[in-house]
mmCIF file of C-alpha atoms and ligand atoms in Angstrom:
data_model
loop_
_atom_site.group_PDB
_atom_site.id
_atom_site.type_symbol
_atom_site.label_atom_id
_atom_site.label_comp_id
_atom_site.label_asym_id
_atom_site.label_seq_id
_atom_site.Cartn_x
_atom_site.Cartn_y
_atom_site.Cartn_z
ATOM 1 C CA MET A 1 6.222 71.364 83.122
ATOM 2 C CA SER A 2 4.889 72.572 86.468
ATOM 3 C CA PRO A 3 6.713 71.428 89.601
ATOM 4 C CA ALA A 4 3.708 69.243 90.527
ATOM 5 C CA GLN A 5 4.116 67.200 87.326
ATOM 6 C CA GLU A 6 7.819 66.791 87.690
ATOM 7 C CA PRO A 7 8.765 63.114 87.745
ATOM 8 C CA SER A 8 10.699 61.633 90.633
ATOM 9 C CA PRO A 9 14.430 61.988 90.055
ATOM 10 C CA SER A 10 15.625 59.664 87.332
ATOM 11 C CA PRO A 11 18.584 57.390 87.807
ATOM 12 C CA PRO A 12 21.663 58.594 85.942
ATOM 13 C CA PRO A 13 22.012 57.540 82.307
ATOM 14 C CA GLY A 14 23.687 54.226 81.595
ATOM 15 C CA ASP A 15 23.355 51.061 83.618
ATOM 16 C CA ARG A 16 22.747 51.027 87.359
ATOM 17 C CA SER A 17 25.639 51.472 89.729
ATOM 18 C CA PRO A 18 27.220 48.331 91.126
ATOM 19 C CA SER A 19 25.918 49.177 94.590
ATOM 20 C CA GLU A 20 22.327 49.612 93.391
ATOM 21 C CA PHE A 21 22.619 46.383 91.421
ATOM 22 C CA ARG A 22 24.006 44.533 94.414
ATOM 23 C CA ALA A 23 21.151 45.653 96.645
ATOM 24 C CA ALA A 24 18.537 44.672 94.058
ATOM 25 C CA MET A 25 20.203 41.307 93.501
ATOM 26 C CA HIS A 26 19.993 40.616 97.234
ATOM 27 C CA ARG A 27 16.314 41.409 97.046
ATOM 28 C CA VAL A 28 15.989 39.058 94.059
ATOM 29 C CA ALA A 29 17.643 36.338 96.144
ATOM 30 C CA ASP A 30 14.997 36.847 98.822
ATOM 31 C CA ILE A 31 12.140 36.909 96.332
ATOM 32 C CA ALA A 32 13.339 33.716 94.645
ATOM 33 C CA ALA A 33 14.004 31.887 97.906
ATOM 34 C CA ASP A 34 10.619 32.938 99.323
ATOM 35 C CA TYR A 35 8.919 31.689 96.180
ATOM 36 C CA LEU A 36 10.656 28.321 96.244
ATOM 37 C CA GLU A 37 10.185 27.920 99.990
ATOM 38 C CA CYS A 38 6.450 28.126 99.653
ATOM 39 C CA GLY A 39 5.689 26.332 96.411
ATOM 40 C CA SER A 40 1.977 26.009 97.099
ATOM 41 C CA ARG A 41 1.309 29.602 98.172
ATOM 42 C CA TYR A 42 -0.674 30.196 94.979
ATOM 43 C CA PRO A 43 -3.158 27.974 93.165
ATOM 44 C CA VAL A 44 -1.496 26.030 90.325
ATOM 45 C CA VAL A 45 -3.449 28.020 87.755
ATOM 46 C CA PRO A 46 -4.382 31.642 88.472
ATOM 47 C CA HIS A 47 -8.093 32.341 88.431
ATOM 48 C CA ILE A 48 -7.973 34.968 85.721
ATOM 49 C CA GLU A 49 -9.228 35.509 82.195
ATOM 50 C CA PRO A 50 -7.210 36.375 79.084
ATOM 51 C CA GLY A 51 -6.462 40.110 79.143
ATOM 52 C CA ASP A 52 -6.561 40.462 82.949
ATOM 53 C CA VAL A 53 -2.796 40.864 83.232
ATOM 54 C CA ARG A 54 -2.667 43.603 80.608
ATOM 55 C CA LYS A 55 -5.371 45.481 82.511
ATOM 56 C CA LEU A 56 -3.029 45.799 85.489
ATOM 57 C CA LEU A 57 -0.343 47.484 83.409
ATOM 58 C CA PRO A 58 -0.042 50.780 81.546
ATOM 59 C CA SER A 59 -0.537 50.397 77.804
ATOM 60 C CA ALA A 60 2.355 52.712 76.880
ATOM 61 C CA PRO A 61 6.005 52.374 77.924
ATOM 62 C CA PRO A 62 7.120 54.636 80.764
ATOM 63 C CA ALA A 63 8.613 57.986 79.810
ATOM 64 C CA ASN A 64 10.945 58.099 82.768
ATOM 65 C CA ALA A 65 13.315 55.551 84.188
ATOM 66 C CA GLU A 66 11.915 53.686 87.166
ATOM 67 C CA SER A 67 13.723 52.358 90.205
ATOM 68 C CA LEU A 68 14.704 48.700 90.400
ATOM 69 C CA ASP A 69 12.570 48.444 93.521
ATOM 70 C CA ALA A 70 9.536 49.604 91.547
ATOM 71 C CA LEU A 71 10.161 46.857 89.025
ATOM 72 C CA LEU A 72 10.511 44.209 91.707
ATOM 73 C CA ASP A 73 7.378 45.472 93.468
ATOM 74 C CA ASP A 74 5.427 45.067 90.247
ATOM 75 C CA TYR A 75 6.947 41.639 89.678
ATOM 76 C CA LEU A 76 5.501 40.613 93.047
ATOM 77 C CA ARG A 77 2.183 42.356 92.426
ATOM 78 C CA VAL A 78 1.511 41.450 88.792
ATOM 79 C CA VAL A 79 3.707 38.589 87.618
ATOM 80 C CA GLU A 80 4.026 36.101 90.449
ATOM 81 C CA PRO A 81 0.329 35.768 91.296
ATOM 82 C CA ASN A 82 -0.745 35.671 87.648
ATOM 83 C CA THR A 83 1.518 32.828 86.682
ATOM 84 C CA THR A 84 0.793 29.154 86.113
ATOM 85 C CA HIS A 85 3.040 27.574 88.721
ATOM 86 C CA TRP A 86 5.020 24.816 87.076
ATOM 87 C CA ASN A 87 6.947 24.498 90.358
ATOM 88 C CA HIS A 88 3.797 23.771 92.352
ATOM 89 C CA PRO A 89 3.690 20.298 93.930
ATOM 90 C CA GLY A 90 0.197 19.969 92.472
ATOM 91 C CA PHE A 91 1.276 20.765 88.914
ATOM 92 C CA LEU A 92 0.596 17.508 87.118
ATOM 93 C CA ALA A 93 0.137 18.688 83.548
ATOM 94 C CA TYR A 94 2.478 17.789 80.677
ATOM 95 C CA PHE A 95 5.992 16.681 81.551
ATOM 96 C CA ALA A 96 7.100 19.140 84.183
ATOM 97 C CA ILE A 97 9.978 21.454 83.540
ATOM 98 C CA SER A 98 12.020 20.944 86.642
ATOM 99 C CA GLY A 99 14.188 23.817 87.787
ATOM 100 C CA SER A 100 16.454 23.728 90.812
ATOM 101 C CA ALA A 101 18.528 26.042 92.958
ATOM 102 C CA PRO A 102 21.855 25.347 91.199
ATOM 103 C CA GLY A 103 20.212 25.917 87.827
ATOM 104 C CA ILE A 104 18.759 29.249 88.937
ATOM 105 C CA LEU A 105 22.151 30.439 90.199
ATOM 106 C CA ALA A 106 23.744 29.555 86.878
ATOM 107 C CA GLU A 107 21.060 31.416 84.924
ATOM 108 C CA ALA A 108 21.813 34.581 86.876
ATOM 109 C CA LEU A 109 25.542 34.202 86.243
ATOM 110 C CA ALA A 110 25.057 33.436 82.539
ATOM 111 C CA ALA A 111 23.061 36.667 82.216
ATOM 112 C CA THR A 112 25.844 38.475 84.059
ATOM 113 C CA LEU A 113 28.569 37.265 81.705
ATOM 114 C CA ASN A 114 26.212 37.877 78.790
ATOM 115 C CA ILE A 115 28.411 36.167 76.247
ATOM 116 C CA ASN A 116 27.583 34.911 72.808
ATOM 117 C CA ALA A 117 29.400 31.630 72.202
ATOM 118 C CA MET A 118 28.982 31.455 68.455
ATOM 119 C CA LEU A 119 32.704 30.765 68.072
ATOM 120 C CA TRP A 120 35.227 29.245 70.454
ATOM 121 C CA ARG A 121 36.980 32.609 70.379
ATOM 122 C CA THR A 122 33.853 34.489 71.468
ATOM 123 C CA GLY A 123 33.134 32.078 74.317
ATOM 124 C CA PRO A 124 35.953 29.668 75.158
ATOM 125 C CA ALA A 125 34.637 28.555 78.551
ATOM 126 C CA ALA A 126 31.049 28.319 77.282
ATOM 127 C CA THR A 127 32.068 26.274 74.247
ATOM 128 C CA GLU A 128 34.232 23.856 76.166
ATOM 129 C CA LEU A 129 31.736 23.501 79.016
ATOM 130 C CA GLU A 130 28.992 22.780 76.496
ATOM 131 C CA GLU A 131 31.015 19.985 74.964
ATOM 132 C CA LEU A 132 31.946 18.687 78.393
ATOM 133 C CA VAL A 133 28.468 18.623 79.938
ATOM 134 C CA CYS A 134 26.987 17.007 76.841
ATOM 135 C CA ASP A 135 29.653 14.341 77.164
ATOM 136 C CA TRP A 136 28.861 13.925 80.862
ATOM 137 C CA LEU A 137 25.206 13.451 79.953
ATOM 138 C CA ARG A 138 26.253 10.934 77.298
ATOM 139 C CA GLN A 139 28.146 8.958 79.920
ATOM 140 C CA MET A 140 25.305 9.192 82.407
ATOM 141 C CA ILE A 141 22.836 7.670 79.950
ATOM 142 C CA GLU A 142 25.413 5.097 78.847
ATOM 143 C CA LEU A 143 25.952 6.003 75.240
ATOM 144 C CA PRO A 144 29.169 5.121 73.414
ATOM 145 C CA PRO A 145 31.936 7.749 73.196
ATOM 146 C CA GLU A 146 31.357 8.531 69.516
ATOM 147 C CA PHE A 147 28.224 10.511 70.424
ATOM 148 C CA ARG A 148 28.852 14.248 70.509
ATOM 149 C CA GLY A 149 26.358 16.751 71.832
ATOM 150 C CA HIS A 150 25.392 20.372 71.706
ATOM 151 C CA ILE A 151 22.658 22.350 73.392
ATOM 152 C CA ASN A 152 19.583 23.896 71.785
ATOM 153 C CA ASP A 153 16.585 25.677 73.217
ATOM 154 C CA THR A 154 14.020 22.927 72.655
ATOM 155 C CA ALA A 155 13.539 19.371 71.463
ATOM 156 C CA SER A 156 11.554 20.767 68.552
ATOM 157 C CA ILE A 157 14.656 22.482 67.220
ATOM 158 C CA ALA A 158 16.894 19.503 68.021
ATOM 159 C CA SER A 159 14.626 17.158 66.055
ATOM 160 C CA LEU A 160 14.524 19.615 63.176
ATOM 161 C CA LEU A 161 18.334 19.610 63.086
ATOM 162 C CA ALA A 162 18.373 15.807 63.137
ATOM 163 C CA ILE A 163 16.009 15.606 60.170
ATOM 164 C CA ALA A 164 18.088 18.234 58.362
ATOM 165 C CA ALA A 165 21.104 15.972 58.924
ATOM 166 C CA ALA A 166 19.134 13.006 57.543
ATOM 167 C CA ARG A 167 18.437 15.082 54.434
ATOM 168 C CA GLN A 168 22.055 16.161 54.194
ATOM 169 C CA ARG A 169 23.168 12.548 54.240
ATOM 170 C CA VAL A 170 21.370 11.981 50.918
ATOM 171 C CA ARG A 171 24.393 13.531 49.283
ATOM 172 C CA GLU A 172 23.657 12.764 45.646
ATOM 173 C CA TYR A 173 20.911 15.413 45.547
ATOM 174 C CA ASP A 174 23.050 18.128 47.192
ATOM 175 C CA ILE A 175 19.988 19.860 48.609
ATOM 176 C CA ARG A 176 22.122 22.290 50.538
ATOM 177 C CA ARG A 177 23.245 23.794 47.233
ATOM 178 C CA HIS A 178 20.346 23.230 44.872
ATOM 179 C CA GLY A 179 17.359 23.336 47.219
ATOM 180 C CA MET A 180 14.304 21.201 46.594
ATOM 181 C CA ALA A 181 12.059 23.302 44.398
ATOM 182 C CA GLY A 182 11.545 22.675 40.683
ATOM 183 C CA ARG A 183 13.697 19.567 40.550
ATOM 184 C CA PRO A 184 12.333 16.714 38.458
ATOM 185 C CA ASP A 185 15.406 14.681 39.489
ATOM 186 C CA LEU A 186 14.441 14.820 43.168
ATOM 187 C CA PRO A 187 11.993 12.178 44.409
ATOM 188 C CA PRO A 188 9.788 12.922 47.429
ATOM 189 C CA LEU A 189 11.972 12.357 50.529
ATOM 190 C CA THR A 190 10.077 10.408 53.195
ATOM 191 C CA VAL A 191 10.462 10.200 56.962
ATOM 192 C CA TYR A 192 8.798 7.651 59.257
ATOM 193 C CA CYS A 193 7.507 7.950 62.805
ATOM 194 C CA SER A 194 4.729 6.352 64.805
ATOM 195 C CA GLU A 195 1.271 7.830 64.923
ATOM 196 C CA HIS A 196 2.088 8.802 68.517
ATOM 197 C CA ALA A 197 5.201 10.825 67.670
ATOM 198 C CA HIS A 198 5.314 14.398 68.922
ATOM 199 C CA SER A 199 3.916 17.181 66.741
ATOM 200 C CA SER A 200 7.397 18.736 66.598
ATOM 201 C CA ILE A 201 8.278 16.110 63.983
ATOM 202 C CA ASP A 202 5.419 17.307 61.787
ATOM 203 C CA LYS A 203 6.613 20.867 62.287
ATOM 204 C CA ALA A 204 10.143 19.927 61.290
ATOM 205 C CA MET A 205 8.787 18.437 58.038
ATOM 206 C CA ILE A 206 6.907 21.679 57.374
ATOM 207 C CA THR A 207 9.880 23.897 58.191
ATOM 208 C CA LEU A 208 12.408 21.898 56.177
ATOM 209 C CA GLY A 209 10.158 21.921 53.119
ATOM 210 C CA LEU A 210 9.861 18.136 53.146
ATOM 211 C CA GLY A 211 6.095 18.366 53.505
ATOM 212 C CA LEU A 212 3.621 16.739 55.879
ATOM 213 C CA GLU A 213 2.549 14.313 53.170
ATOM 214 C CA ASN A 214 6.012 12.801 53.278
ATOM 215 C CA LEU A 215 5.866 12.015 56.984
ATOM 216 C CA ARG A 216 4.599 8.469 57.266
ATOM 217 C CA LYS A 217 2.707 7.831 60.501
ATOM 218 C CA ILE A 218 3.259 4.159 61.232
ATOM 219 C CA PRO A 219 0.536 2.341 63.203
ATOM 220 C CA VAL A 220 1.279 1.192 66.748
ATOM 221 C CA ASP A 221 0.806 -2.096 68.582
ATOM 222 C CA ALA A 222 -1.462 -2.679 71.589
ATOM 223 C CA ALA A 223 1.104 -0.946 73.842
ATOM 224 C CA PHE A 224 1.261 2.125 71.557
ATOM 225 C CA ARG A 225 4.741 1.263 70.214
ATOM 226 C CA MET A 226 5.645 1.604 66.559
ATOM 227 C CA ASP A 227 4.797 -1.586 64.672
ATOM 228 C CA VAL A 228 8.090 -2.491 63.022
ATOM 229 C CA GLY A 229 6.454 -4.782 60.454
ATOM 230 C CA GLU A 230 4.305 -1.849 59.332
ATOM 231 C CA LEU A 231 7.416 0.344 59.159
ATOM 232 C CA GLU A 232 9.107 -2.143 56.835
ATOM 233 C CA LYS A 233 6.005 -2.353 54.665
ATOM 234 C CA ALA A 234 5.722 1.427 54.399
ATOM 235 C CA ILE A 235 9.380 1.795 53.404
ATOM 236 C CA ALA A 236 9.046 -0.923 50.761
ATOM 237 C CA ALA A 237 5.840 0.622 49.383
ATOM 238 C CA ASP A 238 7.502 4.037 49.122
ATOM 239 C CA ARG A 239 10.570 2.653 47.379
ATOM 240 C CA ALA A 240 8.348 0.758 44.963
ATOM 241 C CA VAL A 241 6.787 4.006 43.713
ATOM 242 C CA GLY A 242 10.078 5.895 43.507
ATOM 243 C CA ARG A 243 10.018 7.809 46.767
ATOM 244 C CA ARG A 244 13.236 8.133 48.727
ATOM 245 C CA PRO A 245 13.119 7.205 52.431
ATOM 246 C CA ILE A 246 15.695 9.245 54.390
ATOM 247 C CA GLY A 247 15.006 8.808 58.087
ATOM 248 C CA VAL A 248 13.040 7.311 60.965
ATOM 249 C CA VAL A 249 12.072 9.092 64.163
ATOM 250 C CA ALA A 250 11.506 6.711 67.054
ATOM 251 C CA THR A 251 10.011 7.980 70.282
ATOM 252 C CA ALA A 252 11.378 6.873 73.647
ATOM 253 C CA GLY A 253 8.611 8.096 75.890
ATOM 254 C CA THR A 254 5.621 9.285 73.896
ATOM 255 C CA THR A 255 3.713 12.344 74.984
ATOM 256 C CA SER A 256 0.364 10.578 74.889
ATOM 257 C CA SER A 257 1.139 7.399 76.841
ATOM 258 C CA THR A 258 4.898 7.166 77.715
ATOM 259 C CA SER A 259 5.297 4.188 75.387
ATOM 260 C CA VAL A 260 8.767 3.437 74.054
ATOM 261 C CA ASP A 261 9.159 2.363 70.434
ATOM 262 C CA PRO A 262 11.186 -0.861 69.933
ATOM 263 C CA LEU A 263 14.460 0.975 69.384
ATOM 264 C CA ARG A 264 16.712 -1.990 68.680
ATOM 265 C CA LYS A 265 14.420 -3.435 66.017
ATOM 266 C CA ILE A 266 13.849 -0.052 64.422
ATOM 267 C CA ALA A 267 17.610 0.536 64.420
ATOM 268 C CA ALA A 268 18.126 -2.721 62.527
ATOM 269 C CA VAL A 269 15.640 -1.622 59.861
ATOM 270 C CA ALA A 270 17.195 1.833 59.661
ATOM 271 C CA ARG A 271 20.668 0.390 59.188
ATOM 272 C CA ARG A 272 19.552 -2.061 56.511
ATOM 273 C CA GLU A 273 17.688 0.686 54.646
ATOM 274 C CA ALA A 274 20.432 3.300 55.165
ATOM 275 C CA LEU A 275 18.090 5.668 57.009
ATOM 276 C CA TRP A 276 19.056 8.178 59.700
ATOM 277 C CA LEU A 277 17.560 7.089 63.031
ATOM 278 C CA HIS A 278 16.616 9.933 65.351
ATOM 279 C CA VAL A 279 15.265 9.115 68.817
ATOM 280 C CA ASP A 280 12.989 11.626 70.508
ATOM 281 C CA ALA A 281 13.656 11.007 74.204
ATOM 282 C CA ALA A 282 12.805 14.557 75.208
ATOM 283 C CA TYR A 283 11.676 13.775 78.736
ATOM 284 C CA ALA A 284 12.362 10.060 79.205
ATOM 285 C CA GLY A 285 16.019 10.334 78.187
ATOM 286 C CA SER A 286 16.801 11.820 81.581
ATOM 287 C CA ALA A 287 15.292 8.774 83.278
ATOM 288 C CA ALA A 288 17.998 6.660 81.619
ATOM 289 C CA ILE A 289 20.440 8.121 84.140
ATOM 290 C CA CYS A 290 18.919 5.688 86.629
ATOM 291 C CA PRO A 291 20.319 2.242 85.817
ATOM 292 C CA GLU A 292 16.970 0.599 86.534
ATOM 293 C CA TYR A 293 15.349 2.685 83.761
ATOM 294 C CA ARG A 294 18.170 2.603 81.217
ATOM 295 C CA ARG A 295 17.160 -0.883 80.118
ATOM 296 C CA LEU A 296 13.726 0.420 79.145
ATOM 297 C CA LEU A 297 15.546 2.370 76.440
ATOM 298 C CA ASP A 298 17.416 -0.675 75.135
ATOM 299 C CA GLY A 299 18.845 0.077 71.701
ATOM 300 C CA LEU A 300 19.133 3.829 72.311
ATOM 301 C CA GLU A 301 22.837 3.535 71.607
ATOM 302 C CA GLU A 302 22.071 2.395 68.034
ATOM 303 C CA ALA A 303 20.601 5.768 67.057
ATOM 304 C CA ASP A 304 22.247 8.330 64.798
ATOM 305 C CA SER A 305 20.889 11.117 66.974
ATOM 306 C CA ILE A 306 19.007 11.480 70.247
ATOM 307 C CA VAL A 307 17.341 14.454 71.867
ATOM 308 C CA VAL A 308 17.099 14.743 75.655
ATOM 309 C CA ASN A 309 15.699 17.815 77.417
ATOM 310 C CA PRO A 310 17.432 18.401 80.757
ATOM 311 C CA HIS A 311 14.805 21.104 81.215
ATOM 312 C CA LYS A 312 12.190 18.408 81.575
ATOM 313 C CA TRP A 313 13.271 15.826 84.117
ATOM 314 C CA LEU A 314 16.801 16.929 84.954
ATOM 315 C CA PHE A 315 16.399 19.905 87.301
ATOM 316 C CA THR A 316 17.566 22.424 84.707
ATOM 317 C CA PRO A 317 15.542 25.610 84.255
ATOM 318 C CA VAL A 318 13.957 25.929 80.828
ATOM 319 C CA ASP A 319 15.463 26.108 78.210
ATOM 320 C CA CYS A 320 18.033 23.343 77.742
ATOM 321 C CA SER A 321 17.753 20.586 75.156
ATOM 322 C CA VAL A 322 20.698 18.355 74.246
ATOM 323 C CA LEU A 323 21.084 16.840 70.784
ATOM 324 C CA LEU A 324 23.554 13.959 70.780
ATOM 325 C CA THR A 325 24.732 12.511 67.483
ATOM 326 C CA ARG A 326 27.221 9.903 66.369
ATOM 327 C CA ASP A 327 27.554 11.712 63.042
ATOM 328 C CA PRO A 328 28.354 15.324 63.939
ATOM 329 C CA ASN A 329 30.118 15.777 60.619
ATOM 330 C CA THR A 330 26.935 15.357 58.608
ATOM 331 C CA LEU A 331 25.115 17.759 60.921
ATOM 332 C CA LYS A 332 27.944 20.224 60.470
ATOM 333 C CA GLU A 333 27.940 19.738 56.698
ATOM 334 C CA ALA A 334 24.270 20.703 56.690
ATOM 335 C CA PHE A 335 24.831 24.003 58.481
ATOM 336 C CA THR A 336 28.387 25.259 58.476
ATOM 337 C CA LEU A 337 28.927 28.539 56.670
ATOM 338 C CA VAL A 338 31.721 30.866 57.697
ATOM 339 C CA PRO A 339 31.621 34.442 56.410
ATOM 340 C CA GLU A 340 34.763 36.531 56.433
ATOM 341 C CA TYR A 341 33.932 38.347 59.668
ATOM 342 C CA LEU A 342 33.608 35.070 61.580
ATOM 343 C CA ARG A 343 36.905 33.525 60.467
ATOM 344 C CA THR A 344 39.207 32.818 63.386
ATOM 345 C CA SER A 345 42.592 31.214 63.501
ATOM 346 C CA GLU A 346 42.137 28.465 66.099
ATOM 347 C CA SER A 347 42.540 25.075 64.573
ATOM 348 C CA GLY A 348 40.758 22.110 66.055
ATOM 349 C CA ALA A 349 38.406 24.274 68.111
ATOM 350 C CA THR A 350 34.659 23.730 68.066
ATOM 351 C CA ASN A 351 32.608 26.643 66.817
ATOM 352 C CA LEU A 352 29.080 25.950 67.986
ATOM 353 C CA MET A 353 27.539 28.079 65.227
ATOM 354 C CA ASP A 354 28.452 25.238 62.834
ATOM 355 C CA TYR A 355 25.809 22.877 64.244
ATOM 356 C CA GLY A 356 22.596 24.671 63.405
ATOM 357 C CA PRO A 357 21.069 27.713 61.721
ATOM 358 C CA GLN A 358 21.459 30.028 64.705
ATOM 359 C CA LEU A 359 24.554 32.144 65.083
ATOM 360 C CA GLY A 360 24.163 33.665 68.536
ATOM 361 C CA ARG A 361 23.668 31.371 71.490
ATOM 362 C CA ARG A 362 23.079 31.621 75.201
ATOM 363 C CA PHE A 363 25.428 30.126 77.748
ATOM 364 C CA ARG A 364 23.132 27.222 78.626
ATOM 365 C CA ALA A 365 25.914 24.819 79.543
ATOM 366 C CA LEU A 366 26.558 26.645 82.797
ATOM 367 C CA LYS A 367 23.262 25.587 84.351
ATOM 368 C CA LEU A 368 23.619 21.984 83.240
ATOM 369 C CA TRP A 369 27.150 21.930 84.667
ATOM 370 C CA PHE A 370 25.890 23.277 88.006
ATOM 371 C CA VAL A 371 22.988 20.823 88.059
ATOM 372 C CA ILE A 372 25.023 17.726 87.233
ATOM 373 C CA ARG A 373 27.573 18.630 89.893
ATOM 374 C CA ALA A 374 25.044 19.537 92.566
ATOM 375 C CA PHE A 375 23.103 16.256 92.547
ATOM 376 C CA GLU A 376 24.162 12.680 92.949
ATOM 377 C CA ASN A 377 24.523 10.548 89.863
ATOM 378 C CA PRO A 378 22.543 7.360 90.431
ATOM 379 C CA GLY A 379 24.474 5.504 87.725
ATOM 380 C CA ALA A 380 27.845 6.284 89.302
ATOM 381 C CA LEU A 381 26.541 5.348 92.760
ATOM 382 C CA CYS A 382 25.702 1.819 91.645
ATOM 383 C CA PRO A 383 27.412 1.199 88.303
ATOM 384 C CA GLY A 384 25.860 -1.467 86.150
ATOM 385 C CA ALA A 385 22.996 -2.007 88.586
ATOM 386 C CA GLY A 386 20.348 -2.099 85.902
ATOM 387 C CA ILE A 387 22.135 -3.995 83.184
HETATM 388 C C1 PLP B 1 8.222 17.849 75.345
HETATM 389 C C2 PLP B 1 8.438 16.976 74.159
HETATM 390 C C3 PLP B 1 8.788 17.521 72.914
HETATM 391 C C4 PLP B 1 8.869 19.000 72.662
HETATM 392 O O1 PLP B 1 9.773 19.605 73.497
HETATM 393 P P1 PLP B 1 10.193 21.124 73.324
HETATM 394 O O2 PLP B 1 11.518 21.161 74.014
HETATM 395 O O3 PLP B 1 9.155 21.924 74.022
HETATM 396 O O4 PLP B 1 10.267 21.434 71.888
HETATM 397 C C5 PLP B 1 9.039 16.659 71.882
HETATM 398 N N1 PLP B 1 8.936 15.327 72.041
HETATM 399 C C6 PLP B 1 8.589 14.764 73.219
HETATM 400 C C7 PLP B 1 8.515 13.276 73.333
HETATM 401 C C8 PLP B 1 8.339 15.574 74.319
HETATM 402 O O5 PLP B 1 8.027 15.018 75.509
#
């Protein structure tokens, strides 16, 4: 290689020195604060076409290590301006994901600790904080103490876990062991939701092998709420032909119109029919923290499981979705599996890997802990105001 082609001196092998990291982190603080200070500096949606971002970047990975400043320069040049700005005051699409300063700080610290809280032993503080903040959220939305929560990435996954628990509760078919294929003894297992339920429920049916055909879309009333009479009819019709109803998904805050299904009435049907009731309150659940809105979700406390996304209306940077359930044992039964290399000796400790298919998990509780502590709790400020 001729001297002219020689690359600029590479940083030493291994991670960056603490002093270089510290300097870059200070620059990150400035970049982040500048961005948040001027939320409307960019248009909400960048005026670009698909492929324009790739054109600004080399197609092959760099051969030589680059400086942290070079990376941050390119972040400012390529990433920030070519982003859809969910933080923008004019962003009115979907249900906003609402970050906040305390949440951002916690994300940086969670990446710094870089733990994997699959077991209590591998993440004691993360495990216990996760249980604590889910319980704080439970209290803030006035659910009874038997609800226990854990954090997932999205409501889609939380609802999938809830439907898996509904399937697990049909114990006589032991689907966990025998699966569902090639079983003449196994009737089609049906789940009910309104025709305005979120598409994540359909996806859960696909993923769990229950099948879209076995998701009954119940008609709605004039206010787009599930028609409970139609729900009862559909359950009876399915039973009459030998199908096996296992669960109902009610929506508290639909994506299409913000309607809230009649939770208390649906809960009564679910109890009578021995069906798992899951409530999808992905964005509206956070509103229940305000006493004046909690009553709009009357009957929420009757559910078997509820999903609330703090990353939607609760100032927590994406991703953070809480699944609360009054039957954590059935959820655990559906998923727990402890190979030899994950056996630990603590008794009575929660191992978060038991509550879903994923083993590794991010430390998401830290940001929710920061957020809940950094803002006032309207329910605690005026207890009982809405009830
Ligand atoms: C946003 C939303 C979902 C999906 O949320 P993800 O966390 O992106 O999976 C599901 N249901 C409702 C009612 C929603 O508002």
